[in-house]
Coordinates of C-alpha atoms and ligand atoms in Angstrom, one line a residue:
Chain A
M1 CA 0.0 0.0 0.0
A2 CA 1.1 3.6 -0.7
I3 CA 2.0 6.3 1.8
L4 CA -0.3 9.4 2.0
I5 CA 1.3 12.7 3.0
L6 CA -0.8 15.7 4.0
A7 CA 1.2 18.6 2.6
D8 CA 1.7 22.1 3.9
H9 CA 1.6 24.7 1.1
D10 CA 1.4 28.5 0.7
G11 CA -0.8 28.4 -2.4
A12 CA 2.2 28.4 -4.7
A13 CA 4.3 25.4 -3.6
V14 CA 4.6 22.9 -0.8
T15 CA 6.9 23.9 2.1
Q16 CA 10.4 22.5 2.5
P17 CA 9.3 20.5 5.7
T18 CA 6.8 18.8 3.4
R19 CA 9.6 17.8 1.1
S20 CA 11.5 16.4 4.1
T21 CA 8.4 14.5 5.0
V22 CA 8.4 13.1 1.5
A23 CA 12.0 12.0 2.1
A24 CA 10.8 10.1 5.2
G25 CA 7.8 8.6 3.4
A26 CA 9.9 7.5 0.4
K27 CA 11.7 5.1 2.8
L28 CA 8.4 3.3 3.3
G29 CA 6.8 3.1 -0.1
E30 CA 5.2 5.0 -3.0
V31 CA 4.3 8.5 -1.9
H32 CA 1.0 10.3 -2.7
L33 CA 0.7 13.9 -1.7
L34 CA -2.6 15.5 -0.5
L35 CA -3.0 19.2 -0.8
V36 CA -6.1 20.9 0.6
G37 CA -7.4 24.4 1.0
E38 CA -7.1 27.7 -0.8
G39 CA -4.5 27.7 -3.6
A40 CA -4.1 23.9 -3.4
A41 CA -4.5 23.4 -7.1
T42 CA -1.8 25.9 -8.0
A43 CA 0.5 24.4 -5.4
A44 CA -0.3 21.0 -6.7
A45 CA 0.9 21.8 -10.1
S46 CA 4.3 22.7 -8.6
A47 CA 4.2 19.7 -6.2
S48 CA 3.7 17.3 -9.1
Q49 CA 7.3 18.1 -10.2
I50 CA 8.7 16.5 -7.0
P51 CA 10.6 13.5 -8.3
S52 CA 9.7 11.0 -5.5
V53 CA 6.0 11.7 -5.6
A54 CA 3.8 9.2 -7.5
K55 CA 0.5 11.1 -7.4
V56 CA -0.9 14.4 -6.2
L57 CA -4.4 14.7 -4.8
V58 CA -6.1 18.1 -4.6
A59 CA -9.2 19.0 -2.6
E60 CA -10.3 22.6 -2.8
D61 CA -13.8 22.3 -1.5
A62 CA -15.0 25.5 0.4
S63 CA -15.2 23.5 3.7
L64 CA -11.4 22.8 3.5
A65 CA -10.4 26.4 2.4
K66 CA -8.9 27.2 5.8
R67 CA -7.6 23.7 6.5
L68 CA -9.7 23.5 9.7
A69 CA -8.8 20.3 11.6
E70 CA -12.3 18.7 11.6
P71 CA -13.0 18.6 7.8
T72 CA -9.4 17.9 7.0
A73 CA -9.3 14.9 9.3
A74 CA -12.6 13.7 7.9
L75 CA -11.1 13.8 4.4
L76 CA -7.9 11.9 5.5
V77 CA -10.0 9.2 7.2
S78 CA -12.1 8.8 4.0
L79 CA -8.9 8.2 2.0
A80 CA -7.2 6.0 4.7
G81 CA -8.4 2.7 3.3
G82 CA -5.9 2.8 0.5
Y83 CA -2.8 3.6 2.5
S84 CA -0.5 1.9 5.1
H85 CA 0.9 5.2 6.5
L86 CA -0.6 8.6 6.8
L87 CA 2.1 11.3 7.4
A88 CA 2.4 15.1 7.7
P89 CA 5.1 17.4 8.7
A90 CA 5.3 18.1 12.4
S91 CA 4.2 21.7 11.8
A92 CA 1.4 23.5 13.7
A93 CA -1.0 22.4 10.9
G94 CA 0.2 18.7 10.9
K95 CA 0.1 18.5 14.7
N96 CA -3.4 19.9 14.7
V97 CA -4.8 17.4 12.3
M98 CA -3.0 14.0 12.5
P99 CA -3.8 13.0 16.1
R100 CA -7.5 13.7 15.2
V101 CA -7.1 11.3 12.2
A102 CA -5.4 8.8 14.4
A103 CA -8.2 8.7 17.0
L104 CA -10.8 8.3 14.3
L105 CA -8.9 5.3 13.0
D106 CA -8.3 4.0 16.5
V107 CA -4.5 4.3 16.1
Q108 CA -1.9 5.7 18.5
P109 CA -0.1 8.5 16.5
I110 CA 3.7 8.7 16.4
S111 CA 4.6 12.3 16.8
D112 CA 7.8 14.0 15.6
V113 CA 9.4 11.0 13.8
A114 CA 13.2 11.6 13.6
G115 CA 14.1 8.3 12.1
V116 CA 12.5 5.5 10.1
I117 CA 13.7 2.0 10.9
D118 CA 11.1 0.0 9.1
A119 CA 7.4 0.1 8.3
D120 CA 6.5 -0.3 12.0
T121 CA 9.5 1.1 13.8
F122 CA 10.4 4.7 14.3
V123 CA 12.7 6.9 16.3
R124 CA 11.3 9.9 18.1
P125 CA 12.6 12.3 20.7
I126 CA 11.1 12.5 24.2
Y127 CA 11.8 14.7 27.2
A128 CA 12.8 17.7 25.2
G129 CA 15.1 15.7 23.0
N130 CA 17.1 14.5 26.1
A131 CA 16.3 10.9 25.0
L132 CA 15.5 9.2 21.8
A133 CA 13.0 6.4 21.9
T134 CA 12.8 3.6 19.2
V135 CA 9.1 2.6 19.1
K136 CA 7.4 -0.2 17.3
S137 CA 3.7 0.3 16.5
S138 CA 1.3 -2.6 16.6
D139 CA -1.5 -0.6 14.9
P140 CA -2.6 -1.9 11.4
K141 CA -2.1 1.6 10.0
K142 CA 0.5 4.2 11.1
V143 CA -0.3 7.8 11.6
A144 CA 2.7 10.0 12.2
T145 CA 4.1 13.5 12.0
V146 CA 7.7 13.9 10.7
R147 CA 10.4 16.2 12.2
A148 CA 11.7 18.1 9.1
A149 CA 15.1 18.8 10.7
S150 CA 15.9 15.1 10.7
F151 CA 15.4 14.4 7.0
D152 CA 17.0 16.2 4.0
P153 CA 14.3 17.5 1.8
V154 CA 13.8 15.8 -1.6
P155 CA 14.3 18.1 -4.6
A156 CA 11.4 20.3 -5.7
T157 CA 11.7 19.6 -9.5
G158 CA 12.5 16.9 -11.9
G159 CA 9.4 14.7 -11.7
S160 CA 6.0 14.8 -13.3
A161 CA 3.3 13.1 -11.2
P162 CA -0.3 13.1 -12.2
V163 CA -2.7 15.4 -10.3
E164 CA -6.1 14.2 -9.4
T165 CA -8.9 16.4 -8.0
I166 CA -10.9 14.8 -5.2
A167 CA -14.0 15.8 -3.3
A168 CA -14.2 16.7 0.4
A169 CA -15.7 14.3 2.9
A170 CA -18.9 15.4 4.6
D171 CA -18.1 18.5 6.7
P172 CA -18.6 17.9 10.4
A173 CA -19.2 21.7 10.7
L174 CA -17.9 21.9 14.2
S175 CA -15.8 25.0 13.8
S176 CA -15.5 28.1 11.6
F177 CA -12.6 30.3 10.6
L178 CA -12.8 33.9 11.8
G179 CA -9.5 35.3 10.7
A180 CA -5.7 35.2 10.8
E181 CA -2.9 37.6 11.6
V182 CA -0.1 36.4 9.4
Q183 CA 3.5 37.8 9.7
K184 CA 4.7 38.4 6.2
S185 CA 8.4 38.4 5.9
E186 CA 10.9 38.5 3.0
R187 CA 13.3 36.4 5.1
P188 CA 13.5 32.6 4.7
E189 CA 11.2 30.5 6.8
L190 CA 12.6 29.4 10.1
T191 CA 12.4 25.7 9.6
A192 CA 13.8 25.9 6.0
A193 CA 16.6 28.5 6.5
R194 CA 20.3 27.6 6.0
I195 CA 21.2 30.1 8.7
V196 CA 19.2 31.2 11.7
I197 CA 20.0 34.0 14.1
S198 CA 17.9 34.1 17.3
G199 CA 17.6 36.6 20.1
G200 CA 16.8 36.1 23.7
R201 CA 15.5 38.0 26.7
A202 CA 18.7 40.1 26.6
M203 CA 17.4 41.9 23.5
G204 CA 15.3 44.0 25.9
S205 CA 12.7 45.3 23.4
A206 CA 11.1 44.6 20.0
E207 CA 12.9 47.7 18.7
N208 CA 16.3 46.2 19.7
F209 CA 15.5 43.1 17.7
A210 CA 16.2 45.3 14.6
I211 CA 20.0 44.8 15.1
I212 CA 19.6 41.1 14.8
E213 CA 17.4 41.5 11.7
K214 CA 20.1 43.6 10.0
V215 CA 22.6 40.8 10.5
A216 CA 20.0 38.3 9.3
D217 CA 19.6 40.2 6.1
K218 CA 23.3 40.3 5.5
L219 CA 23.5 36.5 5.9
G220 CA 20.2 35.7 4.2
A221 CA 19.2 34.2 7.6
A222 CA 15.9 33.6 9.3
V223 CA 15.2 35.2 12.7
G224 CA 14.3 33.1 15.7
A225 CA 13.8 33.8 19.4
S226 CA 13.8 32.2 22.8
R227 CA 10.5 31.8 24.7
A228 CA 11.5 34.6 27.0
A229 CA 11.8 37.0 24.1
V230 CA 8.5 35.9 22.6
D231 CA 6.7 36.0 26.0
A232 CA 8.0 39.6 26.5
G233 CA 6.6 40.6 23.1
Y234 CA 10.0 41.2 21.5
A235 CA 9.4 38.7 18.7
P236 CA 6.3 37.0 17.2
N237 CA 5.1 33.7 18.6
D238 CA 6.0 31.7 15.6
H239 CA 9.7 32.7 16.0
Q240 CA 10.0 30.6 19.1
V241 CA 12.7 27.9 18.8
G242 CA 12.6 25.0 21.2
Q243 CA 10.8 22.0 22.7
T244 CA 7.5 23.7 22.4
G245 CA 8.3 26.0 19.5
K246 CA 10.0 25.2 16.2
I247 CA 12.7 22.6 15.7
V248 CA 15.5 23.9 13.5
A249 CA 18.7 22.3 12.3
P250 CA 20.4 24.9 10.0
E251 CA 24.0 24.9 8.8
L252 CA 24.6 27.8 11.2
Y253 CA 22.7 28.8 14.3
I254 CA 23.6 32.0 16.1
A255 CA 22.2 32.4 19.6
V256 CA 22.3 36.0 20.9
G257 CA 21.6 36.8 24.5
I258 CA 20.1 33.3 25.1
S259 CA 21.1 31.4 28.2
G260 CA 20.6 27.9 26.8
A261 CA 17.8 26.3 28.8
I262 CA 17.1 22.7 27.9
Q263 CA 13.8 23.7 26.4
H264 CA 15.7 26.0 24.0
L265 CA 18.5 23.6 23.2
A266 CA 15.8 21.0 22.3
G267 CA 15.0 23.2 19.3
M268 CA 18.4 23.9 17.9
K269 CA 21.1 21.5 19.2
D270 CA 21.1 19.5 15.9
S271 CA 22.3 22.6 14.0
K272 CA 25.6 21.9 12.2
V273 CA 27.5 24.9 13.6
I274 CA 26.4 26.8 16.7
V275 CA 27.6 30.3 17.6
A276 CA 26.8 31.8 21.0
I277 CA 27.1 35.4 21.9
N278 CA 26.5 36.0 25.6
K279 CA 28.0 38.3 28.3
D280 CA 28.0 35.5 30.8
E281 CA 30.9 33.2 30.1
E282 CA 29.2 30.5 32.3
A283 CA 26.0 30.5 30.3
P284 CA 25.0 26.9 29.4
I285 CA 24.6 27.8 25.8
F286 CA 28.4 27.8 25.5
Q287 CA 28.4 24.0 26.3
V288 CA 26.9 23.3 22.9
A289 CA 28.5 26.2 20.9
D290 CA 31.2 25.5 18.4
Y291 CA 32.2 29.2 18.6
G292 CA 31.5 31.2 21.7
L293 CA 32.0 35.0 22.0
V294 CA 31.7 36.5 25.4
G295 CA 30.6 40.1 25.6
D296 CA 27.8 42.7 25.3
L297 CA 25.6 41.9 22.4
F298 CA 24.7 45.6 21.9
K299 CA 28.4 46.2 21.1
L300 CA 29.1 42.9 19.3
I301 CA 26.1 42.6 17.0
P302 CA 26.7 46.0 15.3
E303 CA 30.3 45.0 15.0
L304 CA 29.3 41.7 13.4
E305 CA 27.2 43.6 10.9
T306 CA 30.1 45.8 9.9
E307 CA 32.5 42.8 9.8
L308 CA 30.3 40.9 7.4
D309 CA 30.5 43.7 4.9
K310 CA 34.3 43.3 4.7
K311 CA 35.6 40.7 2.3
Chain B
M1 CA -21.6 24.9 32.7
K2 CA -19.1 22.2 33.8
L3 CA -15.5 22.2 32.8
L4 CA -13.1 19.3 32.8
V5 CA -9.4 19.9 33.1
P6 CA -7.0 16.9 32.6
V7 CA -3.7 17.3 34.5
K8 CA -0.7 15.0 34.0
R9 CA 2.0 14.2 36.5
V10 CA 5.4 14.6 34.8
V11 CA 9.1 15.0 35.6
D12 CA 9.5 18.6 36.6
Y13 CA 10.6 20.8 33.7
N14 CA 13.8 21.8 35.6
V15 CA 15.1 18.3 35.9
K16 CA 17.6 17.2 33.3
V17 CA 16.5 13.6 32.7
R18 CA 19.0 10.8 32.5
V19 CA 18.6 7.8 30.2
K20 CA 18.8 4.5 32.1
S21 CA 22.0 2.6 31.4
D22 CA 20.0 -0.5 30.3
G23 CA 18.3 1.6 27.6
T24 CA 14.7 0.8 28.8
G25 CA 13.7 4.4 29.6
V26 CA 14.6 7.4 31.6
E27 CA 15.4 7.6 35.3
T28 CA 12.3 8.7 37.2
A29 CA 13.0 7.3 40.7
N30 CA 13.7 10.1 43.2
V31 CA 13.1 12.7 40.6
K32 CA 11.0 15.8 41.3
M33 CA 7.5 15.4 39.8
S34 CA 5.1 18.2 39.0
M35 CA 2.0 19.1 37.1
N36 CA 2.7 19.4 33.3
P37 CA 3.3 23.2 32.8
F38 CA 0.8 23.4 30.0
D39 CA -1.8 21.9 32.4
E40 CA -1.2 24.6 35.0
I41 CA -2.1 27.1 32.2
A42 CA -5.2 25.0 31.5
V43 CA -6.2 25.0 35.2
E44 CA -5.6 28.8 35.4
E45 CA -7.8 29.4 32.4
A46 CA -10.5 27.3 33.9
V47 CA -10.4 29.1 37.2
R48 CA -10.5 32.5 35.4
L49 CA -13.6 31.3 33.6
K50 CA -15.2 30.3 36.9
E51 CA -14.3 33.7 38.4
K52 CA -16.0 35.4 35.4
G53 CA -19.1 33.3 36.1
V54 CA -18.9 31.5 32.8
V55 CA -18.1 28.1 34.4
S56 CA -19.9 26.7 37.5
E57 CA -17.8 23.7 38.3
I58 CA -14.3 22.6 37.5
I59 CA -13.3 18.9 37.6
A60 CA -9.6 18.1 37.6
V61 CA -8.7 14.7 36.2
S62 CA -5.4 12.8 36.2
A63 CA -4.7 9.4 34.9
G64 CA -1.7 7.8 36.4
P65 CA -0.3 6.3 39.6
T66 CA -1.7 7.0 43.1
A67 CA 0.8 9.8 43.5
A68 CA -0.9 11.7 40.7
Q69 CA -3.3 12.8 43.5
E70 CA -0.7 15.4 44.3
Q71 CA -1.2 17.1 40.9
I72 CA -5.0 16.9 41.4
R73 CA -4.5 18.6 44.8
T74 CA -2.5 21.3 43.2
A75 CA -5.3 21.9 40.7
L76 CA -7.8 21.9 43.6
A77 CA -5.6 24.5 45.5
M78 CA -5.6 26.7 42.4
G79 CA -9.4 26.6 42.3
A80 CA -10.8 23.4 40.8
D81 CA -13.8 22.0 42.7
R82 CA -13.3 18.3 42.7
G83 CA -10.9 15.7 41.4
I84 CA -11.0 12.3 39.7
L85 CA -8.0 10.0 39.7
V86 CA -8.0 7.3 37.1
E87 CA -5.5 5.0 38.8
H88 CA -3.1 3.1 36.6
D89 CA 0.5 2.1 37.1
G90 CA 2.4 1.8 33.8
V91 CA 2.4 3.5 30.5
L92 CA -0.7 5.4 29.4
E93 CA -0.5 6.5 25.8
P94 CA -2.5 9.5 24.5
I95 CA -5.0 7.1 22.8
A96 CA -5.7 5.5 26.2
V97 CA -5.9 8.8 28.0
A98 CA -8.3 10.1 25.3
K99 CA -10.5 7.1 25.8
I100 CA -10.5 7.5 29.6
L101 CA -11.4 11.2 29.2
K102 CA -14.1 10.4 26.7
A103 CA -15.7 8.0 29.2
L104 CA -15.6 10.7 31.9
A105 CA -16.9 13.3 29.6
D106 CA -19.9 11.1 28.7
K107 CA -20.6 10.8 32.4
E108 CA -20.0 14.4 33.6
Q109 CA -21.2 16.2 30.4
P110 CA -18.8 19.2 30.5
Q111 CA -19.3 21.9 27.9
L112 CA -15.6 22.6 27.7
I113 CA -12.4 20.5 28.2
I114 CA -9.1 22.4 28.5
L115 CA -5.9 20.3 28.1
G116 CA -2.3 21.2 27.7
K117 CA -1.0 21.3 24.1
Q118 CA 1.8 18.9 25.0
A119 CA 3.0 16.8 27.9
I120 CA 6.7 17.6 28.4
D121 CA 7.6 14.0 29.0
D122 CA 6.3 12.1 26.0
D123 CA 6.1 15.4 23.9
M124 CA 3.2 13.8 21.9
S125 CA 0.9 16.8 21.6
A126 CA -1.9 14.5 20.7
T127 CA -4.4 13.9 23.5
G128 CA -6.6 16.9 23.1
Q129 CA -7.0 16.4 19.3
M130 CA -7.7 12.7 19.9
L131 CA -10.3 13.4 22.6
A132 CA -12.0 15.9 20.3
A133 CA -12.2 13.3 17.6
L134 CA -13.6 10.6 20.0
L135 CA -16.3 13.0 21.3
G136 CA -17.1 14.4 17.9
W137 CA -16.3 17.9 19.1
G138 CA -14.5 20.8 17.5
Q139 CA -11.0 21.6 18.6
G140 CA -9.1 24.8 19.3
T141 CA -5.5 23.7 19.7
F142 CA -2.4 25.8 20.8
A143 CA -4.6 28.6 22.2
S144 CA -3.3 31.9 23.2
K145 CA -6.7 33.4 23.9
V146 CA -10.1 31.9 24.7
E147 CA -13.5 33.6 24.9
I148 CA -16.7 31.9 25.8
A149 CA -20.1 33.5 24.9
D150 CA -23.5 32.4 23.6
G151 CA -22.7 28.7 23.3
F152 CA -19.5 29.3 21.4
A153 CA -15.8 29.3 22.2
T154 CA -13.7 31.8 20.2
V155 CA -10.1 30.6 20.2
T156 CA -7.0 32.4 19.0
R157 CA -4.4 29.8 18.0
E158 CA -0.6 30.0 17.7
V159 CA 0.1 28.7 14.2
D160 CA 3.0 28.7 11.7
G161 CA 3.2 32.2 10.4
G162 CA 1.3 33.9 13.2
L163 CA -2.1 33.7 14.8
E164 CA -5.5 32.3 13.6
T165 CA -8.9 32.6 15.2
V166 CA -11.5 29.9 15.1
K167 CA -15.1 29.7 16.5
L168 CA -16.2 26.4 18.0
A169 CA -19.7 25.4 18.9
L170 CA -19.8 24.1 22.5
P171 CA -19.1 21.5 23.8
A172 CA -15.5 21.8 22.6
I173 CA -11.9 21.1 23.2
V174 CA -9.2 23.7 23.8
T175 CA -5.5 23.0 24.2
T176 CA -3.2 25.6 25.8
D177 CA -0.1 27.3 24.5
L178 CA 2.4 29.1 26.7
R179 CA 1.0 32.6 26.2
L180 CA -2.6 31.9 27.2
N181 CA -2.0 33.1 30.8
E182 CA 0.3 33.1 33.7
P183 CA -0.8 30.5 36.2
R184 CA -1.2 31.6 39.8
Y185 CA 0.5 30.1 42.8
A186 CA -1.9 28.5 45.2
S187 CA -2.2 30.5 48.5
L188 CA -1.7 28.7 51.8
P189 CA -5.4 29.0 52.8
N190 CA -6.4 27.6 49.4
I191 CA -3.9 24.7 49.8
M192 CA -5.6 24.0 53.2
K193 CA -9.1 24.2 51.7
A194 CA -8.1 21.9 48.9
R195 CA -7.4 19.2 51.4
K196 CA -11.1 19.0 52.0
K197 CA -12.2 18.9 48.4
P198 CA -13.2 15.4 47.2
I199 CA -11.1 13.2 44.9
E200 CA -12.9 10.1 43.5
T201 CA -10.7 7.2 42.4
V202 CA -11.6 4.9 39.5
K203 CA -9.7 2.4 37.4
P204 CA -9.6 2.4 33.6
A205 CA -11.5 -0.9 33.6
D206 CA -14.3 0.7 35.6
L207 CA -14.7 3.1 32.6
G208 CA -14.5 0.2 30.1
V209 CA -11.2 1.4 28.7
D210 CA -8.5 -1.0 27.5
V211 CA -5.2 0.8 28.0
T212 CA -2.9 -1.7 26.5
P213 CA -0.1 0.3 24.8
R214 CA 0.0 0.3 21.0
L215 CA 3.7 1.3 20.9
T216 CA 6.4 -1.0 22.2
V217 CA 9.5 0.9 23.3
L218 CA 12.4 -1.1 21.9
K219 CA 15.1 1.1 23.3
V220 CA 15.7 4.6 24.7
E221 CA 19.1 6.2 24.0
E222 CA 20.9 9.4 24.7
P223 CA 21.2 11.6 21.7
A224 CA 24.6 12.3 20.3
K225 CA 26.4 14.6 22.7
R226 CA 27.7 18.0 21.5
S227 CA 30.9 19.1 23.0
A228 CA 31.8 22.7 23.8
G229 CA 33.9 24.3 21.0
V230 CA 36.3 27.2 21.3
K231 CA 35.9 30.7 22.6
V232 CA 36.9 33.4 20.1
G233 CA 38.3 36.7 21.2
S234 CA 36.7 39.1 18.7
V235 CA 34.0 39.5 16.1
A236 CA 36.7 39.5 13.4
E237 CA 38.0 36.2 14.6
L238 CA 34.5 34.8 14.7
V239 CA 33.7 35.8 11.1
D240 CA 37.1 34.5 10.0
K241 CA 36.4 31.1 11.6
L242 CA 32.9 31.0 10.1
R243 CA 34.2 31.8 6.6
N244 CA 37.4 29.8 6.5
E245 CA 37.2 27.0 9.1
A246 CA 33.5 26.1 9.3
K247 CA 32.8 27.5 5.8
V248 CA 29.2 28.2 6.6
I249 CA 29.0 31.8 5.5
Ligands
LIG401 C1 6.8 24.1 29.4 C2 8.0 25.0 29.0 C3 8.2 25.0 27.7 C4 9.3 25.9 27.2 N1 9.5 25.9 25.9 C5 10.5 26.7 25.4 C6 10.9 26.8 24.1 O1 10.3 26.1 23.2 N2 11.9 27.6 23.7 C7 12.6 28.4 24.6 O2 13.5 29.1 24.2 N3 12.3 28.3 25.9 C8 11.3 27.5 26.3 N4 11.0 27.5 27.7 C9 11.7 28.5 28.6 C10 13.1 28.1 29.0 O3 13.0 27.3 30.1 C11 13.8 29.4 29.4 O4 13.1 30.1 30.3 C12 14.0 30.4 28.2 O5 14.6 29.7 27.1 C13 15.0 31.5 28.6 O6 15.1 32.4 27.5 P1 16.4 33.3 27.4 O7 17.6 32.4 27.2 O8 16.2 34.3 26.3 O9 16.4 34.2 28.7 P2 17.4 34.1 30.0 O10 17.5 32.7 30.5 O11 17.0 35.2 30.9 O12 18.8 34.4 29.4 C14 19.2 35.7 28.9 C15 20.7 35.6 28.6 O13 21.2 36.8 28.0 C16 22.4 37.1 28.5 N5 22.6 38.5 28.5 C17 22.0 39.5 29.2 N6 22.3 40.7 28.7 C18 23.2 40.5 27.7 C19 23.9 41.4 26.9 N7 23.8 42.8 26.9 N8 24.8 40.9 25.9 C20 24.9 39.5 25.8 N9 24.2 38.7 26.6 C21 23.4 39.2 27.5 C22 22.4 36.6 30.0 O14 23.8 36.3 30.4 C23 21.6 35.3 29.8 O15 22.4 34.2 29.6 C24 10.0 26.7 28.1 C25 9.7 26.6 29.5 C26 8.7 25.7 29.9 C27 8.4 25.6 31.4
LIG402 N1 -2.2 10.7 32.1 C1 -2.8 11.9 31.9 N2 -3.6 12.4 32.8 C2 -4.3 13.6 32.6 N3 -4.1 14.3 31.5 C3 -3.3 13.9 30.6 C4 -2.6 12.7 30.7 N4 -1.8 12.5 29.5 C5 -2.1 13.6 28.8 N5 -2.9 14.4 29.4 C6 -3.5 15.7 28.9 O1 -3.2 15.8 27.5 C7 -2.3 16.9 27.2 C8 -1.4 16.6 26.1 O2 -0.6 15.4 26.3 P1 0.2 14.6 25.2 O3 -0.7 14.4 24.1 O4 0.7 13.4 25.9 O5 1.4 15.6 24.8 C9 -1.6 17.2 28.6 O6 -1.1 18.5 28.6 C10 -2.7 16.9 29.5 O7 -3.6 18.0 29.6

């Protein structure tokens, strides 16, 4: 049986974490992608070029426009018969829908898969990534979310899968969408960026975050934040990196004025190279940093910006 | 209306857990245990709804060992009215917990159930969504704001890219994100009062729920350790290393 993946997309293409999920799915069998919601057909045309995808399914019914959990889960359940595994990226959207699907199928979901051993056996982090559990599922079907940082994304182009339009399942009509406040940014998406620079409580204000953004723009980096910085309103909620925020594993992660609590480390310690800038030389973040720089960020970050201009 | 708030007993968030040397799990003997931090936020939200007169009774539920009574007592001290302990030693997966909570919801008929978005031990982030599915209710997960009026819950959710607001017909499920509220500390008089509040104890079997795990844990390992690197003396040295040694910029 094939593998069905619920894709995240922005109306133009599927996200990079979705292509990482395809990489995980391809280890298990033939991959079919499902795109739902506004713009799904346009994004499907692009998704059909992903080489390891055998078929793209599109559902654009009005009830699915905003990808609400209840109708999306109902659709997945209606398709489940033909699939051995139902997967989604471990994004806010994937985590919202997949456990609902699992319960409707009487399956225990496997959240945040970080390794695929075989069709029944998966590795997943527990306790904020302080332990890795290898679990074997006895359920007849597997429902899982995939940790994008653990799988290299498959390429976006090179293939030509057929696109099939499908109808929605009966809408349970339990919720309605009232609105969204979306942060639009020219910078790369946090979970897809090659370089991430994050600020912590030490930034002191939302205005001060601008000095980090300037460096980010020089490096083509995404901007992240610790929970303390988000709670204080210095950075938007979806910038939070950590156990209960986003999991990132870029080539380069720069932590600025972040102490390095285990909950933060959980979200970034698999980065290839870690830089920490902190005025406290005892800060735990230095224990995981490849390069540590001790000092006042308000002096060092502007210096860094200038230095990056030099060749 | 009645409100149900499930609270899980977990290893305290300040504890750095250790993997057992035989690879069967993590060390939980003699480790500080607490209420899951997201569940404290759920209890706080419940108590605020009661203070506003929206909710008439708050029932705190925990599924776990006898000692999970402590977490129920904490919820009672924060303002919950009574507790239910679903006693079980051993693993309870989200699917089992969701079925237990479904059985209790069928009995108690709450209009709202507020759970944490994630338990910080298994990091599953699944139980609330599963319970919503089993009950056939709408779900507002990862909530940073909840308003109840006229038979509906309006929930602002933390999603990728920002915030989203959904409207759910009651009864409904909400799961809490970190920024929903700041939980109160229970005052001493309230801790004393909580001792007199009732806690009923039942077993999963009394609720007709089979809790046999679906996942077998084959092994638990420590992740690859990162070692501390070098301290650099200046920004110029840092940039040089990133360009010429690590070759990442
Ligand atoms: C349930 C739960 C979930 C959580 N989830 C997350 C999560 O997902 N992500 C997350 O990040 N946290 C999370 N946390 C919070 C976490 O425990 C820490 O509280 C948080 O990460 C601390 O943020 P911080 O490092 O910015 O702040 P602090 O710990 O206050 O550190 C600030 C640092 O800045 C340094 N500093 C101060 N001034 C300067 C200066 N001028 N120049 C240079 N350095 C300076 C200080 O030396 C210090 O090291 C969670 C906590 C709980 C309980
Ligand atoms: N054993 C349990 N007893 C009570 N509530 C639980 C239990 N397990 C999970 N929950 C609830 O479900 C939420 C999410 O847990 P999880 O799906 O395991 O990440 C928790 O924050 C609790 O509100």
